PDB file of C-alpha atoms and ligand atoms in Angstrom:
ATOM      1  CA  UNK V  25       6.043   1.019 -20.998  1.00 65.00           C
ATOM      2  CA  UNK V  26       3.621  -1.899 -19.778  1.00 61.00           C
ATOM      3  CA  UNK V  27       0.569  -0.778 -18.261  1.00 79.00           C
ATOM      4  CA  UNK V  28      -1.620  -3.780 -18.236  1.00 94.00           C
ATOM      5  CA  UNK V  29      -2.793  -4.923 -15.089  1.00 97.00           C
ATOM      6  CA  UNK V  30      -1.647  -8.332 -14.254  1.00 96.00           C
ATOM      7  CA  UNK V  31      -4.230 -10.014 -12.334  1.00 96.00           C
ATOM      8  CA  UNK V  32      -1.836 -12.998 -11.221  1.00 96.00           C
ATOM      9  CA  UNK V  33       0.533 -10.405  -9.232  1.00 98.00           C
ATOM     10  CA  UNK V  34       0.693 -11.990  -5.812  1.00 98.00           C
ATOM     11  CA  UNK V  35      -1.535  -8.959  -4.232  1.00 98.00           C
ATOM     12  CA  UNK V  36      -4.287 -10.078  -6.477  1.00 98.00           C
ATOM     13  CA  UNK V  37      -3.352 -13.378  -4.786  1.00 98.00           C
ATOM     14  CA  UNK V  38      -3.867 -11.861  -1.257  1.00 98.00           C
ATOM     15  CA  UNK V  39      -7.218 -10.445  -2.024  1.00 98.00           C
ATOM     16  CA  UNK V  40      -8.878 -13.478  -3.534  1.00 98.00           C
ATOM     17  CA  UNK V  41      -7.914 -15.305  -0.200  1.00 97.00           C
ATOM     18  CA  UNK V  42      -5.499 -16.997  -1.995  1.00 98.00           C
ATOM     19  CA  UNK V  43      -2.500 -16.365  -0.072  1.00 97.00           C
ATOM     20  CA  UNK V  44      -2.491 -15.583   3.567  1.00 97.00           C
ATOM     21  CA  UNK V  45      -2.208 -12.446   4.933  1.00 98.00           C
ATOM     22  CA  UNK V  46      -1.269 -10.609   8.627  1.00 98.00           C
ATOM     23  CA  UNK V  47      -4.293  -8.194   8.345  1.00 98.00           C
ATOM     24  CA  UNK V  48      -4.583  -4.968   9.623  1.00 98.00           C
ATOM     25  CA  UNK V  49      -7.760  -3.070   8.388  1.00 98.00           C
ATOM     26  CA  UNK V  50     -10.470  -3.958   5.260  1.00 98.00           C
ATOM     27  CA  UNK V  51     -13.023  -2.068   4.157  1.00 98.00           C
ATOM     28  CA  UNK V  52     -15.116  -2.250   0.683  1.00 98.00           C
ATOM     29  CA  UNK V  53     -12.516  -0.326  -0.896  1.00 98.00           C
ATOM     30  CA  UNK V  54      -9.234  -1.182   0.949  1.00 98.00           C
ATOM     31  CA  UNK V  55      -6.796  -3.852   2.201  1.00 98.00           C
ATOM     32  CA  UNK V  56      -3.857  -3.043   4.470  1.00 98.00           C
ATOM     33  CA  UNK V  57      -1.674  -5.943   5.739  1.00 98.00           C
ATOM     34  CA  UNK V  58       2.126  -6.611   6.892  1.00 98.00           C
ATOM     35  CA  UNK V  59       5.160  -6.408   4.767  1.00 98.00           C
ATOM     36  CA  UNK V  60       6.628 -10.239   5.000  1.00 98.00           C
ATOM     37  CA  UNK V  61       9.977  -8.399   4.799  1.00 98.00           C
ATOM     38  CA  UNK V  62       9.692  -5.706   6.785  1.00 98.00           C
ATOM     39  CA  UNK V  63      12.504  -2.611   6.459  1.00 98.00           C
ATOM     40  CA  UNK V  64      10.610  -1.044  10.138  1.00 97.00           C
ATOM     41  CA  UNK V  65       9.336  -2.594  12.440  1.00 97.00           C
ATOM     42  CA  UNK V  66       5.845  -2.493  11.642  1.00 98.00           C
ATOM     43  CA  UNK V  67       5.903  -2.201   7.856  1.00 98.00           C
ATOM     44  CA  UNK V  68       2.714  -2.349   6.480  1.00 98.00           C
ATOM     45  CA  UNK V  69       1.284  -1.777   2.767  1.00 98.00           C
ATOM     46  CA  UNK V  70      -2.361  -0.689   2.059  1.00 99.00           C
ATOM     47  CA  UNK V  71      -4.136  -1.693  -1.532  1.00 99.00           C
ATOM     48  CA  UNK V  72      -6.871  -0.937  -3.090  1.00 98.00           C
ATOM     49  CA  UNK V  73      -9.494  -3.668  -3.535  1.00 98.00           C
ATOM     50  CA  UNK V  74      -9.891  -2.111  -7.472  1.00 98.00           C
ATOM     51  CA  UNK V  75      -6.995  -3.411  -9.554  1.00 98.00           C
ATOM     52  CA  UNK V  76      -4.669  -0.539 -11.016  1.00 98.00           C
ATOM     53  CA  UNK V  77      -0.937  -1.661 -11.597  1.00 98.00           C
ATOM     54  CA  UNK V  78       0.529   2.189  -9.701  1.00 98.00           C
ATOM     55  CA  UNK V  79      -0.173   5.439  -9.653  1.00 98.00           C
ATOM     56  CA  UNK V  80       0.334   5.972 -13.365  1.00 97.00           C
ATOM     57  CA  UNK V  81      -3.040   4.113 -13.848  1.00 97.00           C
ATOM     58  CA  UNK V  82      -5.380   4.193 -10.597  1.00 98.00           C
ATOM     59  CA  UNK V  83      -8.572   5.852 -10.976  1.00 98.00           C
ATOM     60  CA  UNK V  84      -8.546   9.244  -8.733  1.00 98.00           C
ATOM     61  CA  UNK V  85     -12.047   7.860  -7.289  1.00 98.00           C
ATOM     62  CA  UNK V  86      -9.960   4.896  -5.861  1.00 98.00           C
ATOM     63  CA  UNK V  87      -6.680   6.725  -5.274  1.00 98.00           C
ATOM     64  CA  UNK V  88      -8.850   8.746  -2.757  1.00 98.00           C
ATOM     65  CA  UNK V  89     -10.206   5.946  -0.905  1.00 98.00           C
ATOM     66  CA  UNK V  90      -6.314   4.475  -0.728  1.00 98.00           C
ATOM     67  CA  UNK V  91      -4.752   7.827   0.312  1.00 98.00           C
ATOM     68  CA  UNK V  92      -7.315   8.577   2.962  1.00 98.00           C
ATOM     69  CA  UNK V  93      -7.173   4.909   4.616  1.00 98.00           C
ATOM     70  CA  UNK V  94      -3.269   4.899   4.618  1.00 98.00           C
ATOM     71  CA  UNK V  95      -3.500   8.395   6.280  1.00 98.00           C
ATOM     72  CA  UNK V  96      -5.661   6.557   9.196  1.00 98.00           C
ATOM     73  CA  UNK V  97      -3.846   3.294   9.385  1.00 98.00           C
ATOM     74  CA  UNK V  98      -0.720   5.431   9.380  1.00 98.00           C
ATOM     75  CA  UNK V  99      -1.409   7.609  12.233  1.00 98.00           C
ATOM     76  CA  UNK V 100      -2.786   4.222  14.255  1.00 98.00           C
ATOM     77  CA  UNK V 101       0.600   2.837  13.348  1.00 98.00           C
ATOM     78  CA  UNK V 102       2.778   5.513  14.592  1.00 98.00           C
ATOM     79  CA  UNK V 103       1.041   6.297  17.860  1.00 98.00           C
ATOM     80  CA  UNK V 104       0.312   2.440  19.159  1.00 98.00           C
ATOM     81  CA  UNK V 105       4.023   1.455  17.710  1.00 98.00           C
ATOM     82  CA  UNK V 106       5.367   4.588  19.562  1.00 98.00           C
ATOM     83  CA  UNK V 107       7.171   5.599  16.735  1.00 98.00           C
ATOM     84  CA  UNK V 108       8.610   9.157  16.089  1.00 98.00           C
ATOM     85  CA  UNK V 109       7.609   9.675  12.436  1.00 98.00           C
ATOM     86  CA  UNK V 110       6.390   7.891   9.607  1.00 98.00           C
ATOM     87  CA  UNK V 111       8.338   7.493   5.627  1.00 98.00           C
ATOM     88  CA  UNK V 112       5.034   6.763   3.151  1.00 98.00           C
ATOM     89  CA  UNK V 113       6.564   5.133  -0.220  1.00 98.00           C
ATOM     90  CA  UNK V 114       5.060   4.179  -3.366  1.00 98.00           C
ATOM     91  CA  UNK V 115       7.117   2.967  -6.583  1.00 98.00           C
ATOM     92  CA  UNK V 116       5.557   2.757  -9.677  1.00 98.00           C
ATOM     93  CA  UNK V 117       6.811   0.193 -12.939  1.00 97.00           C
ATOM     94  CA  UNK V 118      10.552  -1.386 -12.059  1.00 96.00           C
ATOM     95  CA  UNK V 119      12.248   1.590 -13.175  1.00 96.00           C
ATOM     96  CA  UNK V 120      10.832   3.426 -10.133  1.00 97.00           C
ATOM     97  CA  UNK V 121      11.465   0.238  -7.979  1.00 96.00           C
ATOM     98  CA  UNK V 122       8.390  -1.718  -8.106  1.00 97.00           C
ATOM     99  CA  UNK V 123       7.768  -5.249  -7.676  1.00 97.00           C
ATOM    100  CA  UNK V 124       4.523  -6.461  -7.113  1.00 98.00           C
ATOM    101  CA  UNK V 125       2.164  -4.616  -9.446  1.00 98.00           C
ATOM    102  CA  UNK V 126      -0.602  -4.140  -7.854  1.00 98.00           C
ATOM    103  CA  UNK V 127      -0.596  -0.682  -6.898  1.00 98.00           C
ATOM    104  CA  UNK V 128       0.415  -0.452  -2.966  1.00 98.00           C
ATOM    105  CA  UNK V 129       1.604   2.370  -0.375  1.00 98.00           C
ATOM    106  CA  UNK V 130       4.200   0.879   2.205  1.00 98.00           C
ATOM    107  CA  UNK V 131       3.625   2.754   5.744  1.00 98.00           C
ATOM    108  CA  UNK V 132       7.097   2.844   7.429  1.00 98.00           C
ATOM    109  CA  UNK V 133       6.662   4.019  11.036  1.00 98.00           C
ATOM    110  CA  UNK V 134      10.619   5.393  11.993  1.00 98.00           C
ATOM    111  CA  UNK V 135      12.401   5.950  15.563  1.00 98.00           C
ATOM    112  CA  UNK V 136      15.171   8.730  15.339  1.00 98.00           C
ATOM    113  CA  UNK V 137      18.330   7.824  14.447  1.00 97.00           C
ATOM    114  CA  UNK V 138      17.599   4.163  13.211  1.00 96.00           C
ATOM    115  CA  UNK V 139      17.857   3.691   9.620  1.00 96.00           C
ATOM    116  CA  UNK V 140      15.397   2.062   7.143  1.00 97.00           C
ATOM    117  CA  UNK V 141      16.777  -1.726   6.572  1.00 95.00           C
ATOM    118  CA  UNK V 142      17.982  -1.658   2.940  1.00 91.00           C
ATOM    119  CA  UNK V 143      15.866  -4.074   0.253  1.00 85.00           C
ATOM    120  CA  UNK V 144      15.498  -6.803   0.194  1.00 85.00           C
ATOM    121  CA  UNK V 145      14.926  -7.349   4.524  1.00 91.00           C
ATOM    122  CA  UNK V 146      15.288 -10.489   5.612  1.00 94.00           C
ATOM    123  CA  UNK V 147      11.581 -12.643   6.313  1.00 95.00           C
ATOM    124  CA  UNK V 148       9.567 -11.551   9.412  1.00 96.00           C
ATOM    125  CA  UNK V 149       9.271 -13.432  12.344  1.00 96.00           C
ATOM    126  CA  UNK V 150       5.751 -14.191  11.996  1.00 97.00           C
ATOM    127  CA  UNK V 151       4.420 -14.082  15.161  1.00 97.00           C
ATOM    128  CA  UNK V 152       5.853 -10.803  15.418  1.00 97.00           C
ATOM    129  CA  UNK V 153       4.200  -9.888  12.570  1.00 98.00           C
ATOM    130  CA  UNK V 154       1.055 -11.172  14.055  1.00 98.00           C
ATOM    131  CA  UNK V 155       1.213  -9.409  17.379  1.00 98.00           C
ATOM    132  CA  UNK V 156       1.454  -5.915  15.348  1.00 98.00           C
ATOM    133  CA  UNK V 157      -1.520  -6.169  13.303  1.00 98.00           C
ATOM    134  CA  UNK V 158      -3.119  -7.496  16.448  1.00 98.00           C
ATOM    135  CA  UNK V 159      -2.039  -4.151  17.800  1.00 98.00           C
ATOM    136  CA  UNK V 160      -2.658  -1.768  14.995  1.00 98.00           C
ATOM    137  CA  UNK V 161      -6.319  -3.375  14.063  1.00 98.00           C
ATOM    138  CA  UNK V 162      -6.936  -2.924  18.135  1.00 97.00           C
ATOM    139  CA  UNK V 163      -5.926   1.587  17.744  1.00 96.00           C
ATOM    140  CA  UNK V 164      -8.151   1.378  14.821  1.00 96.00           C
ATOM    141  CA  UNK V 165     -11.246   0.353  16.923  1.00 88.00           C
TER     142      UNK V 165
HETATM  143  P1  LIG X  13       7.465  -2.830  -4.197  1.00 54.17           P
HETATM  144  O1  LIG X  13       6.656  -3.474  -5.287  1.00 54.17           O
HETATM  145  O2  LIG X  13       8.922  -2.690  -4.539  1.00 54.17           O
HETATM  146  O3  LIG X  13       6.887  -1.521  -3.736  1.00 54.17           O
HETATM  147  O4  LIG X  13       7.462  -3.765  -2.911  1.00 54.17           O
HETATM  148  C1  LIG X  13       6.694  -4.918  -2.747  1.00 54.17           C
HETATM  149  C2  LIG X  13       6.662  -5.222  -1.271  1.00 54.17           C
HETATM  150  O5  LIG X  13       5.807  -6.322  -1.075  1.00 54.17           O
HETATM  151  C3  LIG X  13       8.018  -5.565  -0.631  1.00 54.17           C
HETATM  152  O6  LIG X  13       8.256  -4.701   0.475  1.00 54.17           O
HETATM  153  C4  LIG X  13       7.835  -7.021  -0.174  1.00 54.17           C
HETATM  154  O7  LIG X  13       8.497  -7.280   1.041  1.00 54.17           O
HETATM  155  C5  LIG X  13       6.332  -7.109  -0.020  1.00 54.17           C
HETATM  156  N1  LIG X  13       5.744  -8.438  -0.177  1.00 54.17           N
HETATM  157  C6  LIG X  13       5.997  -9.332  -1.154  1.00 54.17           C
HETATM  158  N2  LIG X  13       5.240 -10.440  -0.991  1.00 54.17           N
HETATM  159  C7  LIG X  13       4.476 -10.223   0.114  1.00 54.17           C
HETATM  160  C8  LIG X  13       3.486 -10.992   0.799  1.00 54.17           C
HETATM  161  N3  LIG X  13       3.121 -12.214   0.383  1.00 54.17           N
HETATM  162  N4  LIG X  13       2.922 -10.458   1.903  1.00 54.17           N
HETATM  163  C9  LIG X  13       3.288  -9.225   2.344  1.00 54.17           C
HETATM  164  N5  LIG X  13       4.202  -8.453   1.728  1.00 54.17           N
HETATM  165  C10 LIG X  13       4.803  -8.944   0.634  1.00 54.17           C
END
């Protein structure tokens, strides 16, 4: 199995300022911005500013700092978003389903009875996209 970090992923990408991002919350630590192809409204993924490829590699130190952030960011989500629940995913290599390897949790804030849009979603409207980080950054004060 690879397990070297790639530092050209496009999430590396993101957090050199790179490539543009809808952000939602940054820390020292942290980075948590909207899926492009959202399969909820209001997908979002939160990294960790450390590179580590998935959760086969991360260091626990940083793997704290990730798991508590998401935990916040989620529960923003889910109560500004009015959702009814919340799916937390994380793949790790492509046999588990990952693409971009850069270690990331996807936050999935869920209504009853409407399904998760299946992979690959089509692109976001990006003004919508926009709008929900507006809101989400706003809960998180
Ligand atoms: P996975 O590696 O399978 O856990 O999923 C990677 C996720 O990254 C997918 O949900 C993509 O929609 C998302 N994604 C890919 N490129 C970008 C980007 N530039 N900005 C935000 N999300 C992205």
């Amino acid at each position: 199995m690879q397990m070297t970090y790639d530092p050209n992923n496009i999430f590396a990408k993101i957090l050199a300022g790179e490539i543009p991002c809808h952000k939602v919350y940054e820390d020292d630590a942290v980075l948590s911005f909207m899926d492009i192809m959202p399969r909820s409204p209001g997908h979002l993924l939160v990294i960790p500013k450390a590179p580590a490829r998935n959760l086969l590699d991360i260091a626990p130190d940083v793997l704290t700092k990730l798991i508590l952030q998401t935990q916040r960011i989620a529960k923003a989500a889910v109560s500004v978003l009015g959702a009814d629940g919340l799916t937390l995913q994380q793949f790790s290599e492509a046999a588990g389903g990952q693409e971009v390897f850069h270690i990331h949790f996807h936050v999935l804030p869920r209504w009853e009875g409407i399904r998760l849009q299946s992979h690959p979603a089509p692109k976001a409207d990006m003004a919508v996209l926009a709008e929900q980080a507006a809101k989400i950054r706003a809960a998180l004060g």
